[in-house]
GROMACS .gro file of C-alpha atoms in nm:
model
  276
    1MET     CA    1  -4.970   2.299   5.572
    2LYS     CA    2  -5.124   2.633   5.576
    3VAL     CA    3  -5.210   2.921   5.354
    4LYS     CA    4  -4.949   3.195   5.371
    5ASP     CA    5  -5.096   3.436   5.109
    6ILE     CA    6  -5.365   3.458   4.846
    7VAL     CA    7  -5.266   3.680   4.525
    8LYS     CA    8  -5.533   3.784   4.358
    9ASP     CA    9  -5.641   3.977   4.035
   10GLN     CA   10  -5.975   3.973   3.816
   11LEU     CA   11  -5.923   3.639   3.702
   12ASN     CA   12  -5.695   3.425   3.911
   13ASN     CA   13  -5.615   3.346   4.270
   14LEU     CA   14  -5.278   3.242   4.311
   15PHE     CA   15  -5.243   3.036   4.646
   16GLU     CA   16  -4.886   3.064   4.832
   17ILE     CA   17  -4.891   2.746   5.067
   18GLU     CA   18  -4.647   2.710   5.350
   19THR     CA   19  -4.526   2.330   5.408
   20GLU     CA   20  -4.432   2.189   5.744
   21ASP     CA   21  -4.052   2.232   5.658
   22SER     CA   22  -4.111   2.602   5.567
   23HIS     CA   23  -4.125   2.571   5.217
   24THR     CA   24  -4.376   2.739   4.950
   25ILE     CA   25  -4.602   2.545   4.731
   26GLU     CA   26  -4.810   2.764   4.441
   27ALA     CA   27  -5.133   2.648   4.344
   28VAL     CA   28  -5.347   2.853   4.102
   29HIS     CA   29  -5.742   2.858   4.112
   30TYR     CA   30  -5.879   3.005   3.799
   31ARG     CA   31  -6.196   2.969   3.539
   32GLY     CA   32  -6.404   2.964   3.880
   33ASP     CA   33  -6.374   2.583   3.936
   34THR     CA   34  -6.018   2.479   3.828
   35LEU     CA   35  -5.741   2.432   4.051
   36CYS     CA   36  -5.386   2.405   3.897
   37VAL     CA   37  -5.171   2.219   4.145
   38SER     CA   38  -4.776   2.174   4.185
   39THR     CA   39  -4.594   1.863   4.235
   40GLN     CA   40  -4.257   1.940   4.309
   41LEU     CA   41  -4.078   2.207   4.500
   42GLY     CA   42  -3.880   2.359   4.197
   43CYS     CA   43  -3.848   2.147   3.902
   44PRO     CA   44  -3.539   1.928   3.786
   45ILE     CA   45  -3.621   1.987   3.381
   46ARG     CA   46  -3.519   2.375   3.414
   47CYS     CA   47  -3.675   2.453   3.104
   48SER     CA   48  -3.486   2.782   2.969
   49PHE     CA   49  -3.801   2.991   2.958
   50CYS     CA   50  -3.975   2.887   3.300
   51ALA     CA   51  -3.937   3.046   3.634
   52SER     CA   52  -4.038   2.707   3.784
   53GLY     CA   53  -3.711   2.565   3.768
   54LEU     CA   54  -3.471   2.858   3.842
   55ASN     CA   55  -3.327   2.710   4.144
   56GLY     CA   56  -3.379   2.340   4.027
   57LEU     CA   57  -3.537   2.113   4.253
   58ILE     CA   58  -3.578   2.113   4.596
   59ARG     CA   59  -3.764   1.775   4.639
   60ASN     CA   60  -4.081   1.585   4.551
   61LEU     CA   61  -4.397   1.692   4.720
   62SER     CA   62  -4.568   1.413   4.904
   63TYR     CA   63  -4.901   1.287   4.833
   64GLU     CA   64  -5.038   1.451   5.126
   65GLU     CA   65  -4.889   1.797   5.028
   66ILE     CA   66  -5.036   1.740   4.669
   67ILE     CA   67  -5.383   1.648   4.755
   68GLY     CA   68  -5.328   1.923   5.043
   69GLN     CA   69  -5.330   2.193   4.807
   70TYR     CA   70  -5.704   2.107   4.722
   71PHE     CA   71  -5.811   2.111   5.089
   72GLN     CA   72  -5.631   2.463   5.145
   73VAL     CA   73  -5.855   2.599   4.851
   74GLU     CA   74  -6.165   2.466   4.890
   75ASN     CA   75  -6.121   2.536   5.278
   76ASN     CA   76  -6.118   2.910   5.171
   77GLY     CA   77  -6.417   2.883   4.973
   78PHE     CA   78  -6.342   2.824   4.631
   79GLN     CA   79  -6.532   2.565   4.410
   80ILE     CA   80  -6.312   2.340   4.275
   81LYS     CA   81  -6.454   2.056   3.964
   82ASN     CA   82  -6.105   2.058   3.757
   83ILE     CA   83  -5.764   1.969   3.879
   84ALA     CA   84  -5.489   2.047   3.647
   85PHE     CA   85  -5.132   1.884   3.697
   86ALA     CA   86  -4.986   2.150   3.537
   87GLY     CA   87  -4.802   2.375   3.854
   88ILE     CA   88  -4.444   2.385   3.909
   89GLY     CA   89  -4.280   2.049   3.862
   90GLU     CA   90  -4.299   1.768   3.604
   91PRO     CA   91  -4.534   1.520   3.763
   92LEU     CA   92  -4.394   1.228   3.564
   93LEU     CA   93  -4.095   1.257   3.798
   94ASN     CA   94  -4.286   1.228   4.083
   95TRP     CA   95  -4.503   0.971   3.971
   96ASP     CA   96  -4.591   0.761   4.263
   97ASN     CA   97  -4.742   1.019   4.451
   98VAL     CA   98  -4.900   1.206   4.152
   99LYS     CA   99  -5.070   0.861   4.052
  100LYS     CA  100  -5.199   0.811   4.409
  101ALA     CA  101  -5.320   1.191   4.418
  102PHE     CA  102  -5.463   1.122   4.069
  103PHE     CA  103  -5.712   0.862   4.197
  104PHE     CA  104  -5.793   1.039   4.483
  105PHE     CA  105  -5.922   1.338   4.291
  106LYS     CA  106  -6.095   1.099   4.017
  107ASP     CA  107  -6.259   0.903   4.354
  108LYS     CA  108  -6.391   1.262   4.454
  109GLY     CA  109  -6.566   1.295   4.089
  110LEU     CA  110  -6.331   1.580   3.967
  111LYS     CA  111  -6.204   1.574   3.609
  112VAL     CA  112  -5.812   1.569   3.608
  113SER     CA  113  -5.593   1.665   3.328
  114PHE     CA  114  -5.214   1.668   3.270
  115TYR     CA  115  -4.937   1.883   3.120
  116THR     CA  116  -4.585   1.707   3.075
  117THR     CA  117  -4.281   1.702   2.894
  118GLY     CA  118  -4.311   1.341   2.878
  119PHE     CA  119  -4.018   1.257   3.066
  120PRO     CA  120  -3.953   0.990   3.162
  121LEU     CA  121  -4.111   0.762   2.869
  122LYS     CA  122  -4.165   0.463   3.140
  123ASN     CA  123  -4.433   0.700   3.317
  124PHE     CA  124  -4.541   0.899   3.034
  125LYS     CA  125  -4.661   0.551   2.889
  126GLU     CA  126  -4.843   0.459   3.206
  127LEU     CA  127  -5.007   0.829   3.214
  128LEU     CA  128  -5.145   0.765   2.874
  129GLU     CA  129  -5.305   0.478   3.004
  130LEU     CA  130  -5.480   0.648   3.283
  131PRO     CA  131  -5.859   0.769   3.301
  132HIS     CA  132  -5.730   1.128   3.249
  133ASN     CA  133  -5.957   1.404   3.109
  134GLY     CA  134  -5.692   1.556   2.893
  135VAL     CA  135  -5.287   1.556   2.840
  136THR     CA  136  -5.104   1.826   2.674
  137VAL     CA  137  -4.748   1.732   2.574
  138SER     CA  138  -4.482   2.016   2.596
  139ILE     CA  139  -4.266   2.014   2.278
  140HIS     CA  140  -4.203   2.402   2.196
  141SER     CA  141  -4.007   2.323   1.913
  142VAL     CA  142  -3.949   2.055   1.617
  143ASP     CA  143  -3.611   2.117   1.590
  144GLU     CA  144  -3.401   1.858   1.808
  145GLY     CA  145  -3.109   2.108   1.905
  146LYS     CA  146  -3.301   2.415   1.969
  147ARG     CA  147  -3.572   2.167   2.191
  148SER     CA  148  -3.293   2.037   2.392
  149GLN     CA  149  -3.187   2.430   2.503
  150LEU     CA  150  -3.536   2.507   2.570
  151ILE     CA  151  -3.612   2.149   2.760
  152PRO     CA  152  -3.255   2.038   2.890
  153VAL     CA  153  -3.385   1.720   3.069
  154ASN     CA  154  -3.592   1.543   2.801
  155HIS     CA  155  -3.643   1.251   2.545
  156SER     CA  156  -3.567   1.334   2.174
  157LEU     CA  157  -3.915   1.471   2.007
  158MET     CA  158  -3.870   1.149   1.810
  159GLU     CA  159  -3.937   0.919   2.101
  160ILE     CA  160  -4.220   1.136   2.233
  161ILE     CA  161  -4.406   1.145   1.911
  162GLN     CA  162  -4.358   0.771   1.839
  163THR     CA  163  -4.482   0.677   2.196
  164LEU     CA  164  -4.778   0.923   2.171
  165LYS     CA  165  -4.857   0.797   1.794
  166THR     CA  166  -4.866   0.421   1.915
  167HIS     CA  167  -5.095   0.517   2.204
  168LEU     CA  168  -5.333   0.728   1.969
  169ASN     CA  169  -5.381   0.454   1.701
  170SER     CA  170  -5.572   0.245   1.938
  171LEU     CA  171  -5.835   0.529   2.038
  172SER     CA  172  -6.138   0.657   1.863
  173ASN     CA  173  -6.104   1.014   1.704
  174LYS     CA  174  -6.338   1.140   2.037
  175LYS     CA  175  -6.099   1.021   2.262
  176LYS     CA  176  -5.824   1.172   2.083
  177LYS     CA  177  -5.960   1.509   2.170
  178LEU     CA  178  -5.811   1.477   2.494
  179TYR     CA  179  -5.496   1.499   2.368
  180SER     CA  180  -5.297   1.794   2.247
  181LEU     CA  181  -4.942   1.949   2.156
  182GLY     CA  182  -4.823   2.226   2.366
  183TYR     CA  183  -4.624   2.510   2.194
  184LEU     CA  184  -4.504   2.793   2.361
  185LEU     CA  185  -4.467   3.074   2.118
  186ILE     CA  186  -4.151   3.291   2.178
  187ASP     CA  187  -4.016   3.555   1.971
  188GLY     CA  188  -3.771   3.485   1.712
  189VAL     CA  189  -3.723   3.128   1.881
  190ASN     CA  190  -3.957   2.921   1.750
  191ASN     CA  191  -4.218   3.111   1.551
  192SER     CA  192  -4.072   3.069   1.195
  193ASP     CA  193  -4.295   2.938   0.910
  194ASP     CA  194  -4.057   2.650   0.863
  195GLU     CA  195  -4.107   2.555   1.224
  196LEU     CA  196  -4.482   2.617   1.222
  197LYS     CA  197  -4.503   2.391   0.899
  198LYS     CA  198  -4.336   2.104   1.051
  199LEU     CA  199  -4.559   2.134   1.364
  200SER     CA  200  -4.846   2.131   1.154
  201GLU     CA  201  -4.727   1.811   0.987
  202ILE     CA  202  -4.711   1.629   1.316
  203ALA     CA  203  -5.019   1.756   1.461
  204GLU     CA  204  -5.169   1.634   1.139
  205ASN     CA  205  -5.015   1.296   1.136
  206LEU     CA  206  -5.097   1.229   1.520
  207ASN     CA  207  -5.464   1.406   1.420
  208ILE     CA  208  -5.429   1.605   1.740
  209THR     CA  209  -5.504   1.982   1.860
  210VAL     CA  210  -5.203   2.224   1.910
  211SER     CA  211  -5.247   2.427   2.237
  212LEU     CA  212  -5.055   2.757   2.118
  213LEU     CA  213  -4.945   2.951   2.425
  214LYS     CA  214  -4.819   3.294   2.452
  215PHE     CA  215  -4.485   3.346   2.650
  216ASN     CA  216  -4.528   3.555   2.968
  217GLU     CA  217  -4.184   3.772   2.993
  218ILE     CA  218  -4.024   3.713   3.315
  219GLU     CA  219  -3.727   3.951   3.458
  220GLY     CA  220  -3.412   3.756   3.452
  221ILE     CA  221  -3.508   3.527   3.144
  222GLU     CA  222  -3.370   3.659   2.808
  223TYR     CA  223  -3.671   3.526   2.606
  224LYS     CA  224  -3.939   3.763   2.467
  225SER     CA  225  -4.309   3.747   2.394
  226THR     CA  226  -4.435   3.745   2.060
  227SER     CA  227  -4.649   4.061   1.964
  228ASP     CA  228  -5.012   3.989   1.956
  229ASP     CA  229  -5.025   4.056   1.610
  230GLU     CA  230  -4.741   3.778   1.553
  231TYR     CA  231  -4.951   3.531   1.792
  232GLU     CA  232  -5.234   3.584   1.577
  233ARG     CA  233  -5.025   3.504   1.276
  234ALA     CA  234  -4.902   3.199   1.400
  235PHE     CA  235  -5.255   3.076   1.508
  236LEU     CA  236  -5.369   3.167   1.141
  237PHE     CA  237  -5.055   2.971   0.985
  238LEU     CA  238  -5.169   2.639   1.182
  239ARG     CA  239  -5.529   2.696   1.088
  240LYS     CA  240  -5.443   2.716   0.708
  241ASN     CA  241  -5.267   2.418   0.736
  242GLY     CA  242  -5.607   2.245   0.871
  243ILE     CA  243  -5.468   2.207   1.208
  244LYS     CA  244  -5.684   2.269   1.531
  245VAL     CA  245  -5.562   2.531   1.752
  246THR     CA  246  -5.644   2.649   2.115
  247LEU     CA  247  -5.491   2.984   2.217
  248SER     CA  248  -5.350   3.068   2.567
  249ASN     CA  249  -5.645   3.148   2.773
  250ARG     CA  250  -5.716   3.493   2.936
  251TYR     CA  251  -5.626   3.327   3.260
  252ARG     CA  252  -5.270   3.202   3.174
  253THR     CA  253  -5.187   3.544   3.010
  254ARG     CA  254  -5.248   3.758   3.312
  255LYS     CA  255  -4.924   3.845   3.532
  256ILE     CA  256  -5.006   3.578   3.780
  257GLY     CA  257  -5.126   3.348   3.518
  258GLY     CA  258  -4.803   3.146   3.485
  259CYS     CA  259  -4.634   2.909   3.714
  260GLY     CA  260  -4.346   3.020   3.942
  261THR     CA  261  -4.483   3.396   3.994
  262LEU     CA  262  -4.441   3.409   4.345
  263MET     CA  263  -4.100   3.219   4.307
  264VAL     CA  264  -3.960   3.496   4.103
  265ASN     CA  265  -4.107   3.754   4.329
  266ARG     CA  266  -3.941   3.602   4.658
  267ILE     CA  267  -3.626   3.600   4.483
  268LYS     CA  268  -3.636   3.950   4.379
  269GLU     CA  269  -3.743   4.048   4.720
  270LYS     CA  270  -3.460   3.851   4.876
  271ALA     CA  271  -3.218   4.029   4.611
  272GLN     CA  272  -3.335   4.375   4.730
  273GLU     CA  273  -3.291   4.262   5.084
  274GLN     CA  274  -2.941   4.181   5.041
  275THR     CA  275  -2.853   4.531   4.890
  276ILE     CA  276  -3.015   4.724   5.158
   0.00000   0.00000   0.00000
């Protein structure tokens, strides 16, 4: 493995790392000490709003390729205290390698968090029992039909919530702070008052935070980002209903703050080359 390119803006450092078989892994260093690592080349979940799964799954990353992202970034002089399994791929679908990498990172004294759709449930249940530093469960809609369009490969929301609730019931309120529901706000899709009210009810029942994310528009994907005013309105709506809410941080809302950024650029470059 080797670093092919480092794309920088004022807040993020996006690493393009080449594998031995000439594929590209993306890893993002942000907040000065956090590394977001990828777990797959492409993604089989194929969320309709996400750049990561545009070409489906190429293959799983090996254990060495997962921890190799850490070494490549560290060797370039970047401090790393936190690892987020939140890059390209669904970590639960490469579970053996991800779990092995998780314990490697923990043994190095790093804090490790996950962002997951909760699919498959068997691995999700095992993840919940790990000594992690945070799990955000991606739901993105409280309507089963609409959610299936947004996240085509997944369990029903009822199954995900029940699994999470069973686990949370055994935890203290302090431990519950490690969990949140990820909700990507997309204009005209999942930002109605009815959906936000149902989201509030689920979060209140689980007694956990909602991570309210702002959609980054991507060329070739039809969804639109909400305006700043609408984003604030949704935030205040949830807060008014007594829900603790975190917002997309300034690192994620940058042009290179989302997963799949380099992948989209490479697809565009190839398309342009073919038309010349």
